[in-house]
Structures are given as structure tokens and as C-alpha cells.
Amino acid sequence: MSPEEKMFLAARLRAIADGLLIPTATLTGLPPSLVQGFVEGTTTGAVEAAKAPKKQKRSAYSRKYKAAFKRVAPRYKLKSGKWKANGFKRAVKEAHKIAGGKKR
């Protein structure tokens, strides 16, 4: 669809919306701008909710690992908050060990 066609379609949709909103505003006694704002807000919210990706459920192991890493990490950091030499690698290894990984 070309940009001109999109603009034309948008103009037609606005005209249809105005045709629906003005009678609704007069019937309810609300200002047309308020009715328009309400409708735009609800449709935008519905579109965003439909587009929102579903979050994948965290596994029990992932939750245990996260908690273990948070407990272990300070041991492998300097006072300044920087990681010690090979500290991150060792913290990851210990957190996996605490969380109970690789049970085969």
C-alpha cells in the first residue's frame, strides 16, 4: 500500500469516526473532544494489549538460580562493586551448583 493510499484511507476512517462520534456526543451530552479522546484511548489500549507478547513462564530452576546468584555474587566482587578476577565465572558456577543444575 502506497503512502498516498494510506493517507486516503486514514482520512476516510477519520470521517467515519467523526460521523459516529458527533451523534454520540450530542446524545450523551458530553463534549465531542472528550468522547473522541475516550474512544481513541480505548482503541489504542486494545491494540497495544493485542500486540503485547506473552511472557514465557520462568522455570523453577531459573528462579532458584537467580536467587542463588544474588546470594553468591557479593563474595566475588570488590568493595567498589567491580568483579574480582574470574569472579563472575566463579559466581555463575557456584550459583548453578547451589540451584541444583545438571542432575542427569
PDB file of N, CA, C and O in Angstrom, residues 11-86:
ATOM      1  N   ALA A  11      -7.897   9.281   6.136  1.00  0.00           N
ATOM      2  CA  ALA A  11      -8.872  10.367   6.063  1.00  0.00           C
ATOM      3  C   ALA A  11     -10.297   9.823   6.045  1.00  0.00           C
ATOM      4  O   ALA A  11     -11.196  10.373   6.692  1.00  0.00           O
ATOM      5  N   ARG A  12     -10.498   8.746   5.312  1.00  0.00           N
ATOM      6  CA  ARG A  12     -11.837   8.136   5.267  1.00  0.00           C
ATOM      7  C   ARG A  12     -12.240   7.604   6.633  1.00  0.00           C
ATOM      8  O   ARG A  12     -13.380   7.770   7.071  1.00  0.00           O
ATOM      9  N   LEU A  13     -11.296   6.971   7.326  1.00  0.00           N
ATOM     10  CA  LEU A  13     -11.604   6.431   8.658  1.00  0.00           C
ATOM     11  C   LEU A  13     -11.915   7.549   9.648  1.00  0.00           C
ATOM     12  O   LEU A  13     -12.813   7.418  10.484  1.00  0.00           O
ATOM     13  N   ARG A  14     -11.174   8.671   9.555  1.00  0.00           N
ATOM     14  CA  ARG A  14     -11.465   9.810  10.429  1.00  0.00           C
ATOM     15  C   ARG A  14     -12.851  10.368  10.150  1.00  0.00           C
ATOM     16  O   ARG A  14     -13.581  10.738  11.070  1.00  0.00           O
ATOM     17  N   ALA A  15     -13.240  10.423   8.873  1.00  0.00           N
ATOM     18  CA  ALA A  15     -14.567  10.928   8.521  1.00  0.00           C
ATOM     19  C   ALA A  15     -15.656  10.012   9.082  1.00  0.00           C
ATOM     20  O   ALA A  15     -16.666  10.492   9.615  1.00  0.00           O
ATOM     21  N   ILE A  16     -15.440   8.710   8.995  1.00  0.00           N
ATOM     22  CA  ILE A  16     -16.413   7.750   9.534  1.00  0.00           C
ATOM     23  C   ILE A  16     -16.495   7.903  11.055  1.00  0.00           C
ATOM     24  O   ILE A  16     -17.592   7.908  11.632  1.00  0.00           O
ATOM     25  N   ALA A  17     -15.327   8.034  11.698  1.00  0.00           N
ATOM     26  CA  ALA A  17     -15.301   8.176  13.157  1.00  0.00           C
ATOM     27  C   ALA A  17     -16.030   9.444  13.586  1.00  0.00           C
ATOM     28  O   ALA A  17     -16.795   9.426  14.552  1.00  0.00           O
ATOM     29  N   ASP A  18     -15.783  10.557  12.869  1.00  0.00           N
ATOM     30  CA  ASP A  18     -16.485  11.794  13.201  1.00  0.00           C
ATOM     31  C   ASP A  18     -17.984  11.627  13.041  1.00  0.00           C
ATOM     32  O   ASP A  18     -18.769  12.131  13.850  1.00  0.00           O
ATOM     33  N   GLY A  19     -18.390  10.904  12.005  1.00  0.00           N
ATOM     34  CA  GLY A  19     -19.810  10.660  11.777  1.00  0.00           C
ATOM     35  C   GLY A  19     -20.453   9.868  12.905  1.00  0.00           C
ATOM     36  O   GLY A  19     -21.635  10.021  13.192  1.00  0.00           O
ATOM     37  N   LEU A  20     -19.665   9.027  13.556  1.00  0.00           N
ATOM     38  CA  LEU A  20     -20.188   8.233  14.670  1.00  0.00           C
ATOM     39  C   LEU A  20     -20.076   8.963  16.008  1.00  0.00           C
ATOM     40  O   LEU A  20     -20.937   8.830  16.876  1.00  0.00           O
ATOM     41  N   LEU A  21     -18.996   9.739  16.172  1.00  0.00           N
ATOM     42  CA  LEU A  21     -18.745  10.356  17.466  1.00  0.00           C
ATOM     43  C   LEU A  21     -19.627  11.559  17.751  1.00  0.00           C
ATOM     44  O   LEU A  21     -20.065  11.767  18.884  1.00  0.00           O
ATOM     45  N   ILE A  22     -19.904  12.365  16.741  1.00  0.00           N
ATOM     46  CA  ILE A  22     -20.686  13.593  16.965  1.00  0.00           C
ATOM     47  C   ILE A  22     -22.101  13.273  17.448  1.00  0.00           C
ATOM     48  O   ILE A  22     -22.544  13.843  18.446  1.00  0.00           O
ATOM     49  N   PRO A  23     -22.822  12.337  16.804  1.00  0.00           N
ATOM     50  CA  PRO A  23     -24.155  12.000  17.344  1.00  0.00           C
ATOM     51  C   PRO A  23     -24.083  11.409  18.757  1.00  0.00           C
ATOM     52  O   PRO A  23     -24.937  11.690  19.595  1.00  0.00           O
ATOM     53  N   THR A  24     -23.043  10.625  19.015  1.00  0.00           N
ATOM     54  CA  THR A  24     -22.882  10.040  20.350  1.00  0.00           C
ATOM     55  C   THR A  24     -22.644  11.136  21.383  1.00  0.00           C
ATOM     56  O   THR A  24     -23.203  11.098  22.484  1.00  0.00           O
ATOM     57  N   ALA A  25     -21.821  12.107  21.021  1.00  0.00           N
ATOM     58  CA  ALA A  25     -21.535  13.211  21.943  1.00  0.00           C
ATOM     59  C   ALA A  25     -22.792  14.023  22.232  1.00  0.00           C
ATOM     60  O   ALA A  25     -23.043  14.405  23.382  1.00  0.00           O
ATOM     61  N   THR A  26     -23.611  14.305  21.205  1.00  0.00           N
ATOM     62  CA  THR A  26     -24.827  15.093  21.435  1.00  0.00           C
ATOM     63  C   THR A  26     -25.846  14.304  22.247  1.00  0.00           C
ATOM     64  O   THR A  26     -26.548  14.863  23.082  1.00  0.00           O
ATOM     65  N   LEU A  27     -25.892  12.995  22.005  1.00  0.00           N
ATOM     66  CA  LEU A  27     -26.833  12.143  22.718  1.00  0.00           C
ATOM     67  C   LEU A  27     -26.474  12.043  24.204  1.00  0.00           C
ATOM     68  O   LEU A  27     -27.358  12.103  25.071  1.00  0.00           O
ATOM     69  N   THR A  28     -25.204  11.920  24.493  1.00  0.00           N
ATOM     70  CA  THR A  28     -24.770  11.771  25.890  1.00  0.00           C
ATOM     71  C   THR A  28     -24.608  13.111  26.593  1.00  0.00           C
ATOM     72  O   THR A  28     -24.557  13.160  27.818  1.00  0.00           O
ATOM     73  N   GLY A  29     -24.477  14.181  25.831  1.00  0.00           N
ATOM     74  CA  GLY A  29     -24.294  15.500  26.423  1.00  0.00           C
ATOM     75  C   GLY A  29     -22.848  15.793  26.796  1.00  0.00           C
ATOM     76  O   GLY A  29     -22.561  16.784  27.461  1.00  0.00           O
ATOM     77  N   LEU A  30     -21.948  14.943  26.360  1.00  0.00           N
ATOM     78  CA  LEU A  30     -20.529  15.162  26.634  1.00  0.00           C
ATOM     79  C   LEU A  30     -19.900  15.959  25.500  1.00  0.00           C
ATOM     80  O   LEU A  30     -20.364  15.887  24.355  1.00  0.00           O
ATOM     81  N   PRO A  31     -18.821  16.684  25.761  1.00  0.00           N
ATOM     82  CA  PRO A  31     -18.137  17.406  24.681  1.00  0.00           C
ATOM     83  C   PRO A  31     -17.539  16.404  23.677  1.00  0.00           C
ATOM     84  O   PRO A  31     -17.032  15.357  24.073  1.00  0.00           O
ATOM     85  N   PRO A  32     -17.610  16.730  22.384  1.00  0.00           N
ATOM     86  CA  PRO A  32     -17.087  15.801  21.361  1.00  0.00           C
ATOM     87  C   PRO A  32     -15.615  15.440  21.569  1.00  0.00           C
ATOM     88  O   PRO A  32     -15.213  14.306  21.326  1.00  0.00           O
ATOM     89  N   SER A  33     -14.802  16.382  22.039  1.00  0.00           N
ATOM     90  CA  SER A  33     -13.380  16.083  22.239  1.00  0.00           C
ATOM     91  C   SER A  33     -13.181  15.026  23.323  1.00  0.00           C
ATOM     92  O   SER A  33     -12.293  14.175  23.232  1.00  0.00           O
ATOM     93  N   LEU A  34     -14.043  15.067  24.357  1.00  0.00           N
ATOM     94  CA  LEU A  34     -13.948  14.088  25.433  1.00  0.00           C
ATOM     95  C   LEU A  34     -14.312  12.695  24.923  1.00  0.00           C
ATOM     96  O   LEU A  34     -13.628  11.717  25.215  1.00  0.00           O
ATOM     97  N   VAL A  35     -15.385  12.606  24.148  1.00  0.00           N
ATOM     98  CA  VAL A  35     -15.806  11.317  23.588  1.00  0.00           C
ATOM     99  C   VAL A  35     -14.720  10.785  22.661  1.00  0.00           C
ATOM    100  O   VAL A  35     -14.364   9.604  22.704  1.00  0.00           O
ATOM    101  N   GLN A  36     -14.149  11.664  21.832  1.00  0.00           N
ATOM    102  CA  GLN A  36     -13.107  11.249  20.901  1.00  0.00           C
ATOM    103  C   GLN A  36     -11.882  10.745  21.662  1.00  0.00           C
ATOM    104  O   GLN A  36     -11.306   9.720  21.323  1.00  0.00           O
ATOM    105  N   GLY A  37     -11.493  11.467  22.696  1.00  0.00           N
ATOM    106  CA  GLY A  37     -10.343  11.052  23.500  1.00  0.00           C
ATOM    107  C   GLY A  37     -10.560   9.708  24.161  1.00  0.00           C
ATOM    108  O   GLY A  37      -9.671   8.868  24.212  1.00  0.00           O
ATOM    109  N   PHE A  38     -11.797   9.486  24.655  1.00  0.00           N
ATOM    110  CA  PHE A  38     -12.113   8.214  25.293  1.00  0.00           C
ATOM    111  C   PHE A  38     -12.020   7.073  24.287  1.00  0.00           C
ATOM    112  O   PHE A  38     -11.411   6.044  24.544  1.00  0.00           O
ATOM    113  N   VAL A  39     -12.603   7.268  23.112  1.00  0.00           N
ATOM    114  CA  VAL A  39     -12.591   6.213  22.096  1.00  0.00           C
ATOM    115  C   VAL A  39     -11.171   5.944  21.619  1.00  0.00           C
ATOM    116  O   VAL A  39     -10.753   4.792  21.489  1.00  0.00           O
ATOM    117  N   GLU A  40     -10.384   6.987  21.362  1.00  0.00           N
ATOM    118  CA  GLU A  40      -9.007   6.795  20.913  1.00  0.00           C
ATOM    119  C   GLU A  40      -8.186   6.084  21.980  1.00  0.00           C
ATOM    120  O   GLU A  40      -7.384   5.211  21.677  1.00  0.00           O
ATOM    121  N   GLY A  41      -8.398   6.437  23.218  1.00  0.00           N
ATOM    122  CA  GLY A  41      -7.657   5.796  24.303  1.00  0.00           C
ATOM    123  C   GLY A  41      -7.985   4.333  24.431  1.00  0.00           C
ATOM    124  O   GLY A  41      -7.101   3.497  24.595  1.00  0.00           O
ATOM    125  N   THR A  42      -9.267   3.998  24.328  1.00  0.00           N
ATOM    126  CA  THR A  42      -9.652   2.598  24.480  1.00  0.00           C
ATOM    127  C   THR A  42      -9.197   1.770  23.297  1.00  0.00           C
ATOM    128  O   THR A  42      -8.746   0.642  23.470  1.00  0.00           O
ATOM    129  N   THR A  43      -9.283   2.306  22.094  1.00  0.00           N
ATOM    130  CA  THR A  43      -8.844   1.517  20.943  1.00  0.00           C
ATOM    131  C   THR A  43      -7.337   1.370  20.942  1.00  0.00           C
ATOM    132  O   THR A  43      -6.812   0.301  20.634  1.00  0.00           O
ATOM    133  N   THR A  44      -6.615   2.422  21.321  1.00  0.00           N
ATOM    134  CA  THR A  44      -5.161   2.319  21.374  1.00  0.00           C
ATOM    135  C   THR A  44      -4.756   1.286  22.408  1.00  0.00           C
ATOM    136  O   THR A  44      -3.882   0.469  22.173  1.00  0.00           O
ATOM    137  N   GLY A  45      -5.401   1.309  23.555  1.00  0.00           N
ATOM    138  CA  GLY A  45      -5.101   0.336  24.600  1.00  0.00           C
ATOM    139  C   GLY A  45      -5.391  -1.085  24.155  1.00  0.00           C
ATOM    140  O   GLY A  45      -4.634  -2.009  24.436  1.00  0.00           O
ATOM    141  N   ALA A  46      -6.481  -1.277  23.428  1.00  0.00           N
ATOM    142  CA  ALA A  46      -6.835  -2.610  22.950  1.00  0.00           C
ATOM    143  C   ALA A  46      -5.812  -3.111  21.937  1.00  0.00           C
ATOM    144  O   ALA A  46      -5.413  -4.273  21.956  1.00  0.00           O
ATOM    145  N   VAL A  47      -5.376  -2.210  21.060  1.00  0.00           N
ATOM    146  CA  VAL A  47      -4.396  -2.601  20.048  1.00  0.00           C
ATOM    147  C   VAL A  47      -3.074  -2.962  20.723  1.00  0.00           C
ATOM    148  O   VAL A  47      -2.454  -3.975  20.401  1.00  0.00           O
ATOM    149  N   GLU A  48      -2.643  -2.152  21.684  1.00  0.00           N
ATOM    150  CA  GLU A  48      -1.382  -2.424  22.377  1.00  0.00           C
ATOM    151  C   GLU A  48      -1.473  -3.741  23.148  1.00  0.00           C
ATOM    152  O   GLU A  48      -0.518  -4.504  23.189  1.00  0.00           O
ATOM    153  N   ALA A  49      -2.617  -3.993  23.781  1.00  0.00           N
ATOM    154  CA  ALA A  49      -2.776  -5.236  24.538  1.00  0.00           C
ATOM    155  C   ALA A  49      -2.726  -6.442  23.613  1.00  0.00           C
ATOM    156  O   ALA A  49      -2.184  -7.489  23.964  1.00  0.00           O
ATOM    157  N   ALA A  50      -3.285  -6.307  22.427  1.00  0.00           N
ATOM    158  CA  ALA A  50      -3.270  -7.415  21.481  1.00  0.00           C
ATOM    159  C   ALA A  50      -1.867  -7.657  20.944  1.00  0.00           C
ATOM    160  O   ALA A  50      -1.495  -8.796  20.665  1.00  0.00           O
ATOM    161  N   LYS A  51      -1.074  -6.596  20.811  1.00  0.00           N
ATOM    162  CA  LYS A  51       0.276  -6.732  20.283  1.00  0.00           C
ATOM    163  C   LYS A  51       1.268  -7.226  21.320  1.00  0.00           C
ATOM    164  O   LYS A  51       2.318  -7.730  20.973  1.00  0.00           O
ATOM    165  N   ALA A  52       0.946  -7.046  22.600  1.00  0.00           N
ATOM    166  CA  ALA A  52       1.896  -7.377  23.653  1.00  0.00           C
ATOM    167  C   ALA A  52       2.246  -8.865  23.601  1.00  0.00           C
ATOM    168  O   ALA A  52       1.358  -9.714  23.592  1.00  0.00           O
ATOM    169  N   PRO A  53       3.538  -9.181  23.550  1.00  0.00           N
ATOM    170  CA  PRO A  53       3.923 -10.597  23.500  1.00  0.00           C
ATOM    171  C   PRO A  53       3.675 -11.256  24.850  1.00  0.00           C
ATOM    172  O   PRO A  53       3.820 -10.627  25.907  1.00  0.00           O
ATOM    173  N   LYS A  54       3.300 -12.492  24.805  1.00  0.00           N
ATOM    174  CA  LYS A  54       3.064 -13.242  26.032  1.00  0.00           C
ATOM    175  C   LYS A  54       4.408 -13.603  26.632  1.00  0.00           C
ATOM    176  O   LYS A  54       5.293 -14.094  25.940  1.00  0.00           O
ATOM    177  N   LYS A  55       4.573 -13.336  27.921  1.00  0.00           N
ATOM    178  CA  LYS A  55       5.824 -13.662  28.577  1.00  0.00           C
ATOM    179  C   LYS A  55       5.866 -15.157  28.871  1.00  0.00           C
ATOM    180  O   LYS A  55       4.871 -15.739  29.299  1.00  0.00           O
ATOM    181  N   GLN A  56       7.037 -15.732  28.641  1.00  0.00           N
ATOM    182  CA  GLN A  56       7.202 -17.148  28.912  1.00  0.00           C
ATOM    183  C   GLN A  56       7.368 -17.347  30.411  1.00  0.00           C
ATOM    184  O   GLN A  56       8.074 -16.580  31.072  1.00  0.00           O
ATOM    185  N   LYS A  57       6.726 -18.365  30.947  1.00  0.00           N
ATOM    186  CA  LYS A  57       6.788 -18.616  32.379  1.00  0.00           C
ATOM    187  C   LYS A  57       8.206 -19.050  32.754  1.00  0.00           C
ATOM    188  O   LYS A  57       8.811 -19.881  32.090  1.00  0.00           O
ATOM    189  N   ARG A  58       8.726 -18.482  33.829  1.00  0.00           N
ATOM    190  CA  ARG A  58      10.066 -18.841  34.280  1.00  0.00           C
ATOM    191  C   ARG A  58      10.034 -20.226  34.908  1.00  0.00           C
ATOM    192  O   ARG A  58       9.120 -20.576  35.643  1.00  0.00           O
ATOM    193  N   SER A  59      11.058 -20.988  34.613  1.00  0.00           N
ATOM    194  CA  SER A  59      11.131 -22.336  35.184  1.00  0.00           C
ATOM    195  C   SER A  59      11.522 -22.232  36.658  1.00  0.00           C
ATOM    196  O   SER A  59      12.079 -21.228  37.114  1.00  0.00           O
ATOM    197  N   ALA A  60      11.270 -23.294  37.386  1.00  0.00           N
ATOM    198  CA  ALA A  60      11.627 -23.325  38.799  1.00  0.00           C
ATOM    199  C   ALA A  60      13.140 -23.209  38.945  1.00  0.00           C
ATOM    200  O   ALA A  60      13.638 -22.535  39.848  1.00  0.00           O
ATOM    201  N   TYR A  61      13.873 -23.857  38.053  1.00  0.00           N
ATOM    202  CA  TYR A  61      15.335 -23.799  38.112  1.00  0.00           C
ATOM    203  C   TYR A  61      15.836 -22.378  37.894  1.00  0.00           C
ATOM    204  O   TYR A  61      16.745 -21.921  38.587  1.00  0.00           O
ATOM    205  N   SER A  62      15.219 -21.672  36.951  1.00  0.00           N
ATOM    206  CA  SER A  62      15.629 -20.300  36.665  1.00  0.00           C
ATOM    207  C   SER A  62      15.442 -19.417  37.896  1.00  0.00           C
ATOM    208  O   SER A  62      16.296 -18.581  38.205  1.00  0.00           O
ATOM    209  N   ARG A  63      14.337 -19.599  38.586  1.00  0.00           N
ATOM    210  CA  ARG A  63      14.079 -18.809  39.796  1.00  0.00           C
ATOM    211  C   ARG A  63      15.095 -19.140  40.891  1.00  0.00           C
ATOM    212  O   ARG A  63      15.602 -18.258  41.587  1.00  0.00           O
ATOM    213  N   LYS A  64      15.406 -20.453  41.048  1.00  0.00           N
ATOM    214  CA  LYS A  64      16.385 -20.859  42.060  1.00  0.00           C
ATOM    215  C   LYS A  64      17.770 -20.310  41.726  1.00  0.00           C
ATOM    216  O   LYS A  64      18.497 -19.856  42.599  1.00  0.00           O
ATOM    217  N   TYR A  65      18.133 -20.367  40.443  1.00  0.00           N
ATOM    218  CA  TYR A  65      19.447 -19.876  40.017  1.00  0.00           C
ATOM    219  C   TYR A  65      19.570 -18.373  40.275  1.00  0.00           C
ATOM    220  O   TYR A  65      20.597 -17.901  40.769  1.00  0.00           O
ATOM    221  N   LYS A  66      18.510 -17.633  39.963  1.00  0.00           N
ATOM    222  CA  LYS A  66      18.538 -16.181  40.163  1.00  0.00           C
ATOM    223  C   LYS A  66      18.778 -15.845  41.631  1.00  0.00           C
ATOM    224  O   LYS A  66      19.616 -15.000  41.966  1.00  0.00           O
ATOM    225  N   ALA A  67      18.053 -16.531  42.519  1.00  0.00           N
ATOM    226  CA  ALA A  67      18.191 -16.275  43.951  1.00  0.00           C
ATOM    227  C   ALA A  67      19.584 -16.666  44.427  1.00  0.00           C
ATOM    228  O   ALA A  67      20.225 -15.931  45.204  1.00  0.00           O
ATOM    229  N   ALA A  68      20.092 -17.798  43.952  1.00  0.00           N
ATOM    230  CA  ALA A  68      21.417 -18.260  44.360  1.00  0.00           C
ATOM    231  C   ALA A  68      22.493 -17.293  43.879  1.00  0.00           C
ATOM    232  O   ALA A  68      23.435 -16.976  44.614  1.00  0.00           O
ATOM    233  N   PHE A  69      22.357 -16.801  42.659  1.00  0.00           N
ATOM    234  CA  PHE A  69      23.359 -15.875  42.118  1.00  0.00           C
ATOM    235  C   PHE A  69      23.383 -14.582  42.920  1.00  0.00           C
ATOM    236  O   PHE A  69      24.450 -14.049  43.230  1.00  0.00           O
ATOM    237  N   LYS A  70      22.210 -14.086  43.289  1.00  0.00           N
ATOM    238  CA  LYS A  70      22.159 -12.851  44.084  1.00  0.00           C
ATOM    239  C   LYS A  70      22.816 -13.040  45.451  1.00  0.00           C
ATOM    240  O   LYS A  70      23.408 -12.105  45.993  1.00  0.00           O
ATOM    241  N   ARG A  71      22.691 -14.239  46.025  1.00  0.00           N
ATOM    242  CA  ARG A  71      23.320 -14.514  47.322  1.00  0.00           C
ATOM    243  C   ARG A  71      24.837 -14.639  47.190  1.00  0.00           C
ATOM    244  O   ARG A  71      25.582 -14.212  48.066  1.00  0.00           O
ATOM    245  N   VAL A  72      25.300 -15.238  46.099  1.00  0.00           N
ATOM    246  CA  VAL A  72      26.707 -15.567  45.928  1.00  0.00           C
ATOM    247  C   VAL A  72      27.525 -14.406  45.372  1.00  0.00           C
ATOM    248  O   VAL A  72      28.699 -14.236  45.726  1.00  0.00           O
ATOM    249  N   ALA A  73      26.945 -13.595  44.511  1.00  0.00           N
ATOM    250  CA  ALA A  73      27.680 -12.559  43.780  1.00  0.00           C
ATOM    251  C   ALA A  73      28.523 -11.639  44.658  1.00  0.00           C
ATOM    252  O   ALA A  73      29.680 -11.361  44.303  1.00  0.00           O
ATOM    253  N   PRO A  74      28.033 -11.151  45.800  1.00  0.00           N
ATOM    254  CA  PRO A  74      28.854 -10.227  46.590  1.00  0.00           C
ATOM    255  C   PRO A  74      30.206 -10.802  47.022  1.00  0.00           C
ATOM    256  O   PRO A  74      31.166 -10.074  47.205  1.00  0.00           O
ATOM    257  N   ARG A  75      30.297 -12.123  47.174  1.00  0.00           N
ATOM    258  CA  ARG A  75      31.552 -12.751  47.578  1.00  0.00           C
ATOM    259  C   ARG A  75      32.636 -12.603  46.512  1.00  0.00           C
ATOM    260  O   ARG A  75      33.814 -12.682  46.810  1.00  0.00           O
ATOM    261  N   TYR A  76      32.219 -12.435  45.275  1.00  0.00           N
ATOM    262  CA  TYR A  76      33.154 -12.376  44.160  1.00  0.00           C
ATOM    263  C   TYR A  76      33.301 -10.963  43.601  1.00  0.00           C
ATOM    264  O   TYR A  76      33.766 -10.777  42.488  1.00  0.00           O
ATOM    265  N   LYS A  77      32.908  -9.976  44.393  1.00  0.00           N
ATOM    266  CA  LYS A  77      33.029  -8.586  43.971  1.00  0.00           C
ATOM    267  C   LYS A  77      33.958  -7.825  44.907  1.00  0.00           C
ATOM    268  O   LYS A  77      34.110  -8.185  46.076  1.00  0.00           O
ATOM    269  N   LEU A  78      34.536  -6.749  44.388  1.00  0.00           N
ATOM    270  CA  LEU A  78      35.375  -5.867  45.190  1.00  0.00           C
ATOM    271  C   LEU A  78      34.487  -4.879  45.943  1.00  0.00           C
ATOM    272  O   LEU A  78      33.284  -4.790  45.677  1.00  0.00           O
ATOM    273  N   LYS A  79      35.089  -4.113  46.841  1.00  0.00           N
ATOM    274  CA  LYS A  79      34.323  -3.113  47.587  1.00  0.00           C
ATOM    275  C   LYS A  79      33.701  -2.073  46.653  1.00  0.00           C
ATOM    276  O   LYS A  79      32.643  -1.520  46.942  1.00  0.00           O
ATOM    277  N   SER A  80      34.376  -1.821  45.542  1.00  0.00           N
ATOM    278  CA  SER A  80      33.878  -0.827  44.588  1.00  0.00           C
ATOM    279  C   SER A  80      32.681  -1.347  43.790  1.00  0.00           C
ATOM    280  O   SER A  80      32.022  -0.587  43.091  1.00  0.00           O
ATOM    281  N   GLY A  81      32.421  -2.649  43.866  1.00  0.00           N
ATOM    282  CA  GLY A  81      31.304  -3.226  43.119  1.00  0.00           C
ATOM    283  C   GLY A  81      31.739  -3.902  41.832  1.00  0.00           C
ATOM    284  O   GLY A  81      30.936  -4.547  41.166  1.00  0.00           O
ATOM    285  N   LYS A  82      33.021  -3.745  41.484  1.00  0.00           N
ATOM    286  CA  LYS A  82      33.541  -4.409  40.280  1.00  0.00           C
ATOM    287  C   LYS A  82      33.794  -5.881  40.587  1.00  0.00           C
ATOM    288  O   LYS A  82      34.011  -6.261  41.741  1.00  0.00           O
ATOM    289  N   TRP A  83      33.758  -6.706  39.549  1.00  0.00           N
ATOM    290  CA  TRP A  83      34.024  -8.129  39.720  1.00  0.00           C
ATOM    291  C   TRP A  83      35.504  -8.354  39.971  1.00  0.00           C
ATOM    292  O   TRP A  83      36.361  -7.702  39.393  1.00  0.00           O
ATOM    293  N   LYS A  84      35.820  -9.321  40.855  1.00  0.00           N
ATOM    294  CA  LYS A  84      37.200  -9.746  41.054  1.00  0.00           C
ATOM    295  C   LYS A  84      37.650 -10.498  39.804  1.00  0.00           C
ATOM    296  O   LYS A  84      36.836 -10.827  38.936  1.00  0.00           O
ATOM    297  N   ALA A  85      38.931 -10.825  39.741  1.00  0.00           N
ATOM    298  CA  ALA A  85      39.452 -11.593  38.610  1.00  0.00           C
ATOM    299  C   ALA A  85      38.752 -12.956  38.570  1.00  0.00           C
ATOM    300  O   ALA A  85      38.724 -13.687  39.577  1.00  0.00           O
ATOM    301  N   ASN A  86      38.145 -13.288  37.442  1.00  0.00           N
ATOM    302  CA  ASN A  86      37.367 -14.524  37.250  1.00  0.00           C
ATOM    303  C   ASN A  86      36.197 -14.636  38.230  1.00  0.00           C
ATOM    304  O   ASN A  86      35.653 -15.723  38.419  1.00  0.00           O
TER     305      ASN A  86
END
